[in-house]
Tab-separated table of C-alpha atoms in Angstrom:
chain	number	residue	atom	x	y	z
A	1	UNK	CA	-11.708	31.640	14.670
A	2	UNK	CA	-10.694	28.241	15.889
A	3	UNK	CA	-13.836	26.667	14.443
A	4	UNK	CA	-13.103	28.203	11.036
A	5	UNK	CA	-9.566	26.877	11.107
A	6	UNK	CA	-10.898	23.402	11.934
A	7	UNK	CA	-13.360	23.476	9.081
A	8	UNK	CA	-10.712	24.651	6.671
A	9	UNK	CA	-8.537	21.756	7.737
A	10	UNK	CA	-11.181	19.052	7.980
A	11	UNK	CA	-13.812	19.714	5.317
A	12	UNK	CA	-11.579	18.840	2.311
A	13	UNK	CA	-11.014	15.435	3.986
A	14	UNK	CA	-14.749	14.566	3.474
A	15	UNK	CA	-14.679	14.273	-0.303
A	16	UNK	CA	-11.333	12.586	0.062
A	17	UNK	CA	-12.937	9.893	2.241
A	18	UNK	CA	-15.728	9.463	-0.285
A	19	UNK	CA	-13.164	9.018	-3.151
A	20	UNK	CA	-11.307	6.403	-1.177
A	21	UNK	CA	-14.618	4.628	-0.407
A	22	UNK	CA	-15.330	4.560	-4.148
A	23	UNK	CA	-11.940	3.015	-4.921
A	24	UNK	CA	-12.475	0.321	-2.278
A	25	UNK	CA	-16.025	-0.764	-3.316
A	26	UNK	CA	-17.218	0.342	-6.715
A	27	UNK	CA	-15.201	-2.254	-8.613
A	28	UNK	CA	-17.308	-5.042	-7.050
A	29	UNK	CA	-20.446	-3.503	-8.650
A	30	UNK	CA	-18.708	-3.384	-12.019
A	31	UNK	CA	-17.740	-7.075	-11.733
A	32	UNK	CA	-21.259	-8.210	-10.785
A	33	UNK	CA	-22.723	-6.091	-13.630
A	34	UNK	CA	-20.346	-7.252	-16.381
A	35	UNK	CA	-19.274	-10.718	-15.216
A	36	UNK	CA	-21.872	-12.012	-12.816
A	37	UNK	CA	-22.086	-12.888	-9.156
A	38	UNK	CA	-19.803	-15.884	-9.383
A	39	UNK	CA	-16.894	-13.705	-10.629
A	40	UNK	CA	-17.846	-11.199	-7.887
A	41	UNK	CA	-17.655	-13.892	-5.265
A	42	UNK	CA	-14.209	-14.873	-6.435
A	43	UNK	CA	-13.041	-11.260	-6.319
A	44	UNK	CA	-14.425	-10.892	-2.790
A	45	UNK	CA	-12.365	-13.885	-1.750
A	46	UNK	CA	-9.246	-12.327	-3.267
A	47	UNK	CA	-9.994	-9.090	-1.383
A	48	UNK	CA	-10.429	-10.913	1.949
A	49	UNK	CA	-7.044	-12.657	1.644
A	50	UNK	CA	-5.219	-9.504	0.422
A	51	UNK	CA	-6.808	-7.485	3.198
A	52	UNK	CA	-4.400	-9.031	5.624
A	53	UNK	CA	-2.082	-6.206	4.634
A	54	UNK	CA	-4.786	-3.647	5.484
A	55	UNK	CA	-5.578	-5.457	8.781
A	56	UNK	CA	-1.949	-5.485	9.866
A	57	UNK	CA	-1.621	-1.803	8.998
A	58	UNK	CA	-4.692	-0.767	11.063
A	59	UNK	CA	-2.614	-0.451	14.219
A	60	UNK	CA	-0.055	1.693	12.380
A	61	UNK	CA	-2.715	3.916	10.755
A	62	UNK	CA	-4.332	4.453	14.168
A	63	UNK	CA	-1.156	5.425	15.963
A	64	UNK	CA	0.691	7.209	13.105
A	65	UNK	CA	-1.111	10.621	12.972
A	66	UNK	CA	-0.848	11.233	16.715
A	67	UNK	CA	2.853	10.212	16.724
A	68	UNK	CA	3.662	12.207	13.571
A	69	UNK	CA	2.084	15.396	14.784
A	70	UNK	CA	3.620	15.044	18.254
A	71	UNK	CA	7.170	15.703	16.874
A	72	UNK	CA	7.631	19.367	17.419
A	73	UNK	CA	10.949	19.940	15.609
A	74	UNK	CA	10.521	20.028	11.840
A	75	UNK	CA	13.982	18.652	11.146
A	76	UNK	CA	13.359	15.665	13.329
A	77	UNK	CA	9.910	15.222	11.853
A	78	UNK	CA	11.206	15.158	8.304
A	79	UNK	CA	13.904	12.610	9.150
A	80	UNK	CA	11.390	10.460	10.999
A	81	UNK	CA	8.827	10.570	8.214
A	82	UNK	CA	11.571	9.552	5.738
A	83	UNK	CA	12.584	6.440	7.640
A	84	UNK	CA	8.970	5.496	8.505
A	85	UNK	CA	8.034	5.445	4.829
A	86	UNK	CA	11.044	3.249	3.916
A	87	UNK	CA	10.526	0.748	6.733
A	88	UNK	CA	6.760	0.610	6.320
A	89	UNK	CA	6.904	-0.075	2.613
A	90	UNK	CA	9.622	-2.662	3.061
A	91	UNK	CA	7.510	-4.512	5.683
A	92	UNK	CA	4.230	-4.120	3.747
A	93	UNK	CA	5.942	-5.313	0.563
A	94	UNK	CA	7.301	-8.398	2.276
A	95	UNK	CA	3.807	-9.144	3.573
A	96	UNK	CA	2.308	-8.576	0.105
A	97	UNK	CA	5.018	-10.910	-1.347
A	98	UNK	CA	3.987	-13.613	1.108
A	99	UNK	CA	0.312	-13.327	0.192
A	100	UNK	CA	0.967	-13.152	-3.581
A	101	UNK	CA	3.545	-15.958	-3.787
A	102	UNK	CA	1.476	-18.278	-1.615
A	103	UNK	CA	-1.908	-17.220	-3.082
A	104	UNK	CA	-2.791	-20.543	-4.720
A	105	UNK	CA	-2.547	-22.409	-1.447
A	106	UNK	CA	-4.103	-19.706	0.684
A	107	UNK	CA	-7.126	-19.566	-1.640
A	108	UNK	CA	-7.380	-23.365	-1.618
A	109	UNK	CA	-7.193	-23.422	2.147
A	110	UNK	CA	-9.508	-20.506	2.981
A	111	UNK	CA	-12.178	-20.585	0.212
A	112	UNK	CA	-14.515	-22.827	-1.727
A	113	UNK	CA	-12.829	-24.715	-4.624
A	114	UNK	CA	-15.059	-22.886	-7.137
A	115	UNK	CA	-13.274	-19.628	-6.143
A	116	UNK	CA	-9.757	-20.880	-6.929
A	117	UNK	CA	-9.494	-18.231	-9.702
A	118	UNK	CA	-9.305	-15.686	-6.889
A	119	UNK	CA	-5.545	-16.451	-6.646
A	120	UNK	CA	-4.994	-14.328	-9.729
A	121	UNK	CA	-6.093	-11.148	-7.959
A	122	UNK	CA	-4.424	-11.618	-4.534
A	123	UNK	CA	-0.965	-10.303	-5.378
A	124	UNK	CA	-2.232	-7.184	-7.146
A	125	UNK	CA	-4.541	-6.315	-4.258
A	126	UNK	CA	-1.962	-7.048	-1.579
A	127	UNK	CA	0.608	-4.737	-3.210
A	128	UNK	CA	-2.135	-2.147	-3.632
A	129	UNK	CA	-2.601	-2.279	0.124
A	130	UNK	CA	1.078	-1.819	0.648
A	131	UNK	CA	1.080	1.259	-1.673
A	132	UNK	CA	-1.914	2.672	0.239
A	133	UNK	CA	0.018	2.223	3.479
A	134	UNK	CA	2.771	4.426	1.940
A	135	UNK	CA	0.118	6.981	0.924
A	136	UNK	CA	-0.970	7.361	4.572
A	137	UNK	CA	2.630	8.365	5.509
A	138	UNK	CA	2.874	10.873	2.607
A	139	UNK	CA	-0.476	12.434	3.461
A	140	UNK	CA	0.790	13.495	6.920
A	141	UNK	CA	2.845	16.195	5.144
A	142	UNK	CA	-0.176	18.140	3.990
A	143	UNK	CA	-1.700	17.748	7.415
A	144	UNK	CA	1.292	18.966	9.224
A	145	UNK	CA	1.486	22.007	6.910
A	146	UNK	CA	-2.287	22.530	7.427
A	147	UNK	CA	-2.681	22.520	3.636
A	148	UNK	CA	-5.319	19.819	3.143
A	149	UNK	CA	-7.366	21.919	0.708
A	150	UNK	CA	-6.256	19.889	-2.345
A	151	UNK	CA	-6.231	16.441	-0.792
A	152	UNK	CA	-9.548	15.847	-2.487
A	153	UNK	CA	-8.013	16.525	-5.833
A	154	UNK	CA	-5.459	13.721	-5.280
A	155	UNK	CA	-8.028	11.201	-4.083
A	156	UNK	CA	-10.542	12.304	-6.720
A	157	UNK	CA	-7.989	11.763	-9.412
A	158	UNK	CA	-7.284	8.276	-8.048
A	159	UNK	CA	-11.019	7.456	-7.924
A	160	UNK	CA	-11.555	8.729	-11.495
A	161	UNK	CA	-8.635	6.611	-12.718
A	162	UNK	CA	-10.111	3.610	-10.983
A	163	UNK	CA	-13.625	4.075	-12.475
A	164	UNK	CA	-12.228	4.650	-15.992
A	165	UNK	CA	-10.071	1.572	-15.800
A	166	UNK	CA	-12.964	-0.473	-14.437
A	167	UNK	CA	-15.005	0.405	-17.596
A	168	UNK	CA	-12.046	-0.681	-19.742
A	169	UNK	CA	-10.571	-3.755	-17.982
A	170	UNK	CA	-13.344	-5.502	-16.142
A	171	UNK	CA	-15.485	-6.449	-19.217
A	172	UNK	CA	-12.387	-8.063	-20.683
A	173	UNK	CA	-10.546	-9.563	-17.701
A	174	UNK	CA	-13.086	-9.725	-14.875
A	175	UNK	CA	-11.584	-9.787	-11.372
A	176	UNK	CA	-8.013	-9.526	-12.751
A	177	UNK	CA	-9.025	-6.262	-14.491
A	178	UNK	CA	-10.578	-5.065	-11.229
A	179	UNK	CA	-7.363	-5.825	-9.322
A	180	UNK	CA	-5.308	-3.974	-11.905
A	181	UNK	CA	-7.607	-0.944	-11.633
A	182	UNK	CA	-7.339	-0.966	-7.861
A	183	UNK	CA	-3.584	-1.232	-7.856
A	184	UNK	CA	-3.301	1.512	-10.514
A	185	UNK	CA	-5.678	3.811	-8.512
A	186	UNK	CA	-3.471	3.485	-5.429
A	187	UNK	CA	-0.349	4.131	-7.413
A	188	UNK	CA	-2.019	7.320	-8.696
A	189	UNK	CA	-2.946	8.238	-5.088
A	190	UNK	CA	0.652	7.651	-3.961
A	191	UNK	CA	2.212	9.715	-6.843
A	192	UNK	CA	-0.335	12.504	-6.427
A	193	UNK	CA	0.170	12.815	-2.704
A	194	UNK	CA	3.887	12.588	-3.135
A	195	UNK	CA	3.824	15.615	-5.459
A	196	UNK	CA	1.415	17.648	-3.411
A	197	UNK	CA	2.859	16.825	0.072
A	198	UNK	CA	6.360	17.490	-1.161
A	199	UNK	CA	5.268	20.885	-2.403
A	200	UNK	CA	3.677	21.980	0.871
A	201	UNK	CA	6.005	20.110	3.257
A	202	UNK	CA	9.205	18.791	1.590
A	203	UNK	CA	10.620	15.638	3.161
A	204	UNK	CA	13.854	13.889	2.007
A	205	UNK	CA	12.315	10.458	1.432
A	206	UNK	CA	14.657	7.677	0.583
A	207	UNK	CA	13.384	6.948	-2.967
A	208	UNK	CA	16.146	4.590	-4.025
A	209	UNK	CA	15.640	2.358	-1.024
A	210	UNK	CA	11.873	2.532	-1.438
A	211	UNK	CA	12.073	1.504	-5.074
A	212	UNK	CA	14.468	-1.269	-4.125
A	213	UNK	CA	12.186	-2.656	-1.361
A	214	UNK	CA	9.022	-2.625	-3.465
A	215	UNK	CA	10.753	-3.751	-6.712
A	216	UNK	CA	12.422	-6.736	-4.998
A	217	UNK	CA	9.171	-7.896	-3.536
A	218	UNK	CA	7.302	-7.533	-6.916
A	219	UNK	CA	10.134	-9.297	-8.710
A	220	UNK	CA	10.185	-12.275	-6.298
A	221	UNK	CA	6.414	-12.547	-6.555
A	222	UNK	CA	6.513	-12.545	-10.347
A	223	UNK	CA	9.245	-15.230	-10.301
A	224	UNK	CA	7.132	-17.431	-7.996
A	225	UNK	CA	3.879	-17.210	-9.912
A	226	UNK	CA	5.186	-16.866	-13.519
A	227	UNK	CA	7.223	-20.066	-13.047
A	228	UNK	CA	4.281	-21.775	-11.317
A	229	UNK	CA	6.566	-22.861	-8.481
A	230	UNK	CA	5.339	-25.367	-5.944
A	231	UNK	CA	4.693	-24.481	-2.303
A	232	UNK	CA	8.183	-25.046	-0.955
A	233	UNK	CA	10.090	-22.911	-3.507
A	234	UNK	CA	7.507	-20.191	-3.321
A	235	UNK	CA	7.827	-20.111	0.466
A	236	UNK	CA	11.627	-20.014	0.076
A	237	UNK	CA	11.373	-16.954	-2.100
A	238	UNK	CA	9.345	-15.204	0.588
A	239	UNK	CA	12.047	-16.047	3.168
A	240	UNK	CA	14.917	-14.763	1.037
A	241	UNK	CA	13.428	-11.301	0.618
A	242	UNK	CA	15.620	-9.710	3.368
A	243	UNK	CA	18.685	-11.339	1.790
A	244	UNK	CA	17.670	-9.985	-1.643
A	245	UNK	CA	17.507	-6.531	-0.139
A	246	UNK	CA	21.035	-6.959	1.223
A	247	UNK	CA	22.302	-8.012	-2.212
A	248	UNK	CA	20.616	-4.949	-3.801
A	249	UNK	CA	22.259	-2.586	-1.258
A	250	UNK	CA	19.091	-1.662	0.631
A	251	UNK	CA	20.525	-1.602	4.113
A	252	UNK	CA	22.513	1.358	5.498
A	253	UNK	CA	25.777	0.633	7.328
A	254	UNK	CA	24.183	1.241	10.728
A	255	UNK	CA	21.314	-1.163	9.828
A	256	UNK	CA	23.822	-3.855	8.736
A	257	UNK	CA	25.645	-3.529	12.075
A	258	UNK	CA	22.312	-4.019	13.946
A	259	UNK	CA	21.459	-7.041	11.865
A	260	UNK	CA	24.830	-8.641	12.510
A	261	UNK	CA	24.367	-8.090	16.233
A	262	UNK	CA	20.912	-9.560	16.041
A	263	UNK	CA	22.180	-12.666	14.171
A	264	UNK	CA	24.943	-13.073	16.786
A	265	UNK	CA	22.405	-12.982	19.620
A	266	UNK	CA	20.172	-15.541	17.856
A	267	UNK	CA	23.128	-17.880	17.385
C-alpha cells in the first residue's frame, strides 16, 4: 500500500523532469541548427552569466521541500509559503536586475570579445531563473496535498510553449529569440502551477507585492539598458531597487520598522 502511494506521488514527476530538461536545453539545438555554432556559443555565454540566479537558488531549492513539508499546521504552512514566495521573488528579481543591468560589462569581463552579443540575452534569462525560483515554491502546494498527478501537464505545457516559440523566434532573432522563448516558458510554468496548486492547496499569496517586486526590477533593468547607461548609473539603478520598493509601497509596517532598526544599527 505504501509503495503504491509512493508511485502515485512520484511517477508524475518523471515526465515533469523531462519537460523541464527540454526547456533548459533544447533551445541550444535550435540556435545551432538555424543560426550556427557562433550564435550558439554566444547564447551559452549568456546562459552561464544568467545562471548565477540558478546557482544562488540551489541552496534554497535543496532546503525548501524538507522545510515546507515539516510545517505540520496548515494555517502556519500557508502563511509561511506566502511570505517565502514574496521574499524569494524580491531577492531573485534584485539579483536578475543586477545581472541584466550590468550585462555588457559582465560579458566583456567574463567572455571572449566575439561573444559580446550575449549581453542581449542575459536579462531575459536571469529573470526567467527568478520566475522558475517562484515556480518551485508554488509547486510545493501540489506536493503537500499529494496531488502531483497533473504536474506533468503544467510542465508539458511550458515545454510545448518553449518549443513552439523556438520554431518561430529563433530563425528571426537568434539567441534573443531563444531567451524570449525560455522566459515565456517559465512564465507559463509559473502561471500553470499557480492555477493548479491553488486549486488543490489554496495559499493566500501576496500577489500585489509580488507584482511590485518583479515589476520594479524589470522596469529598472529596461531603464538601464534602453537608455544605454554607462556602468556607474547602471550600478546605481541596481542599488536603488530597495528604495524603489519603498516608494511603491512594497514593505509592510512591521518590515519598515525592522528596516529602520537595521539602519540605526548600521549608523
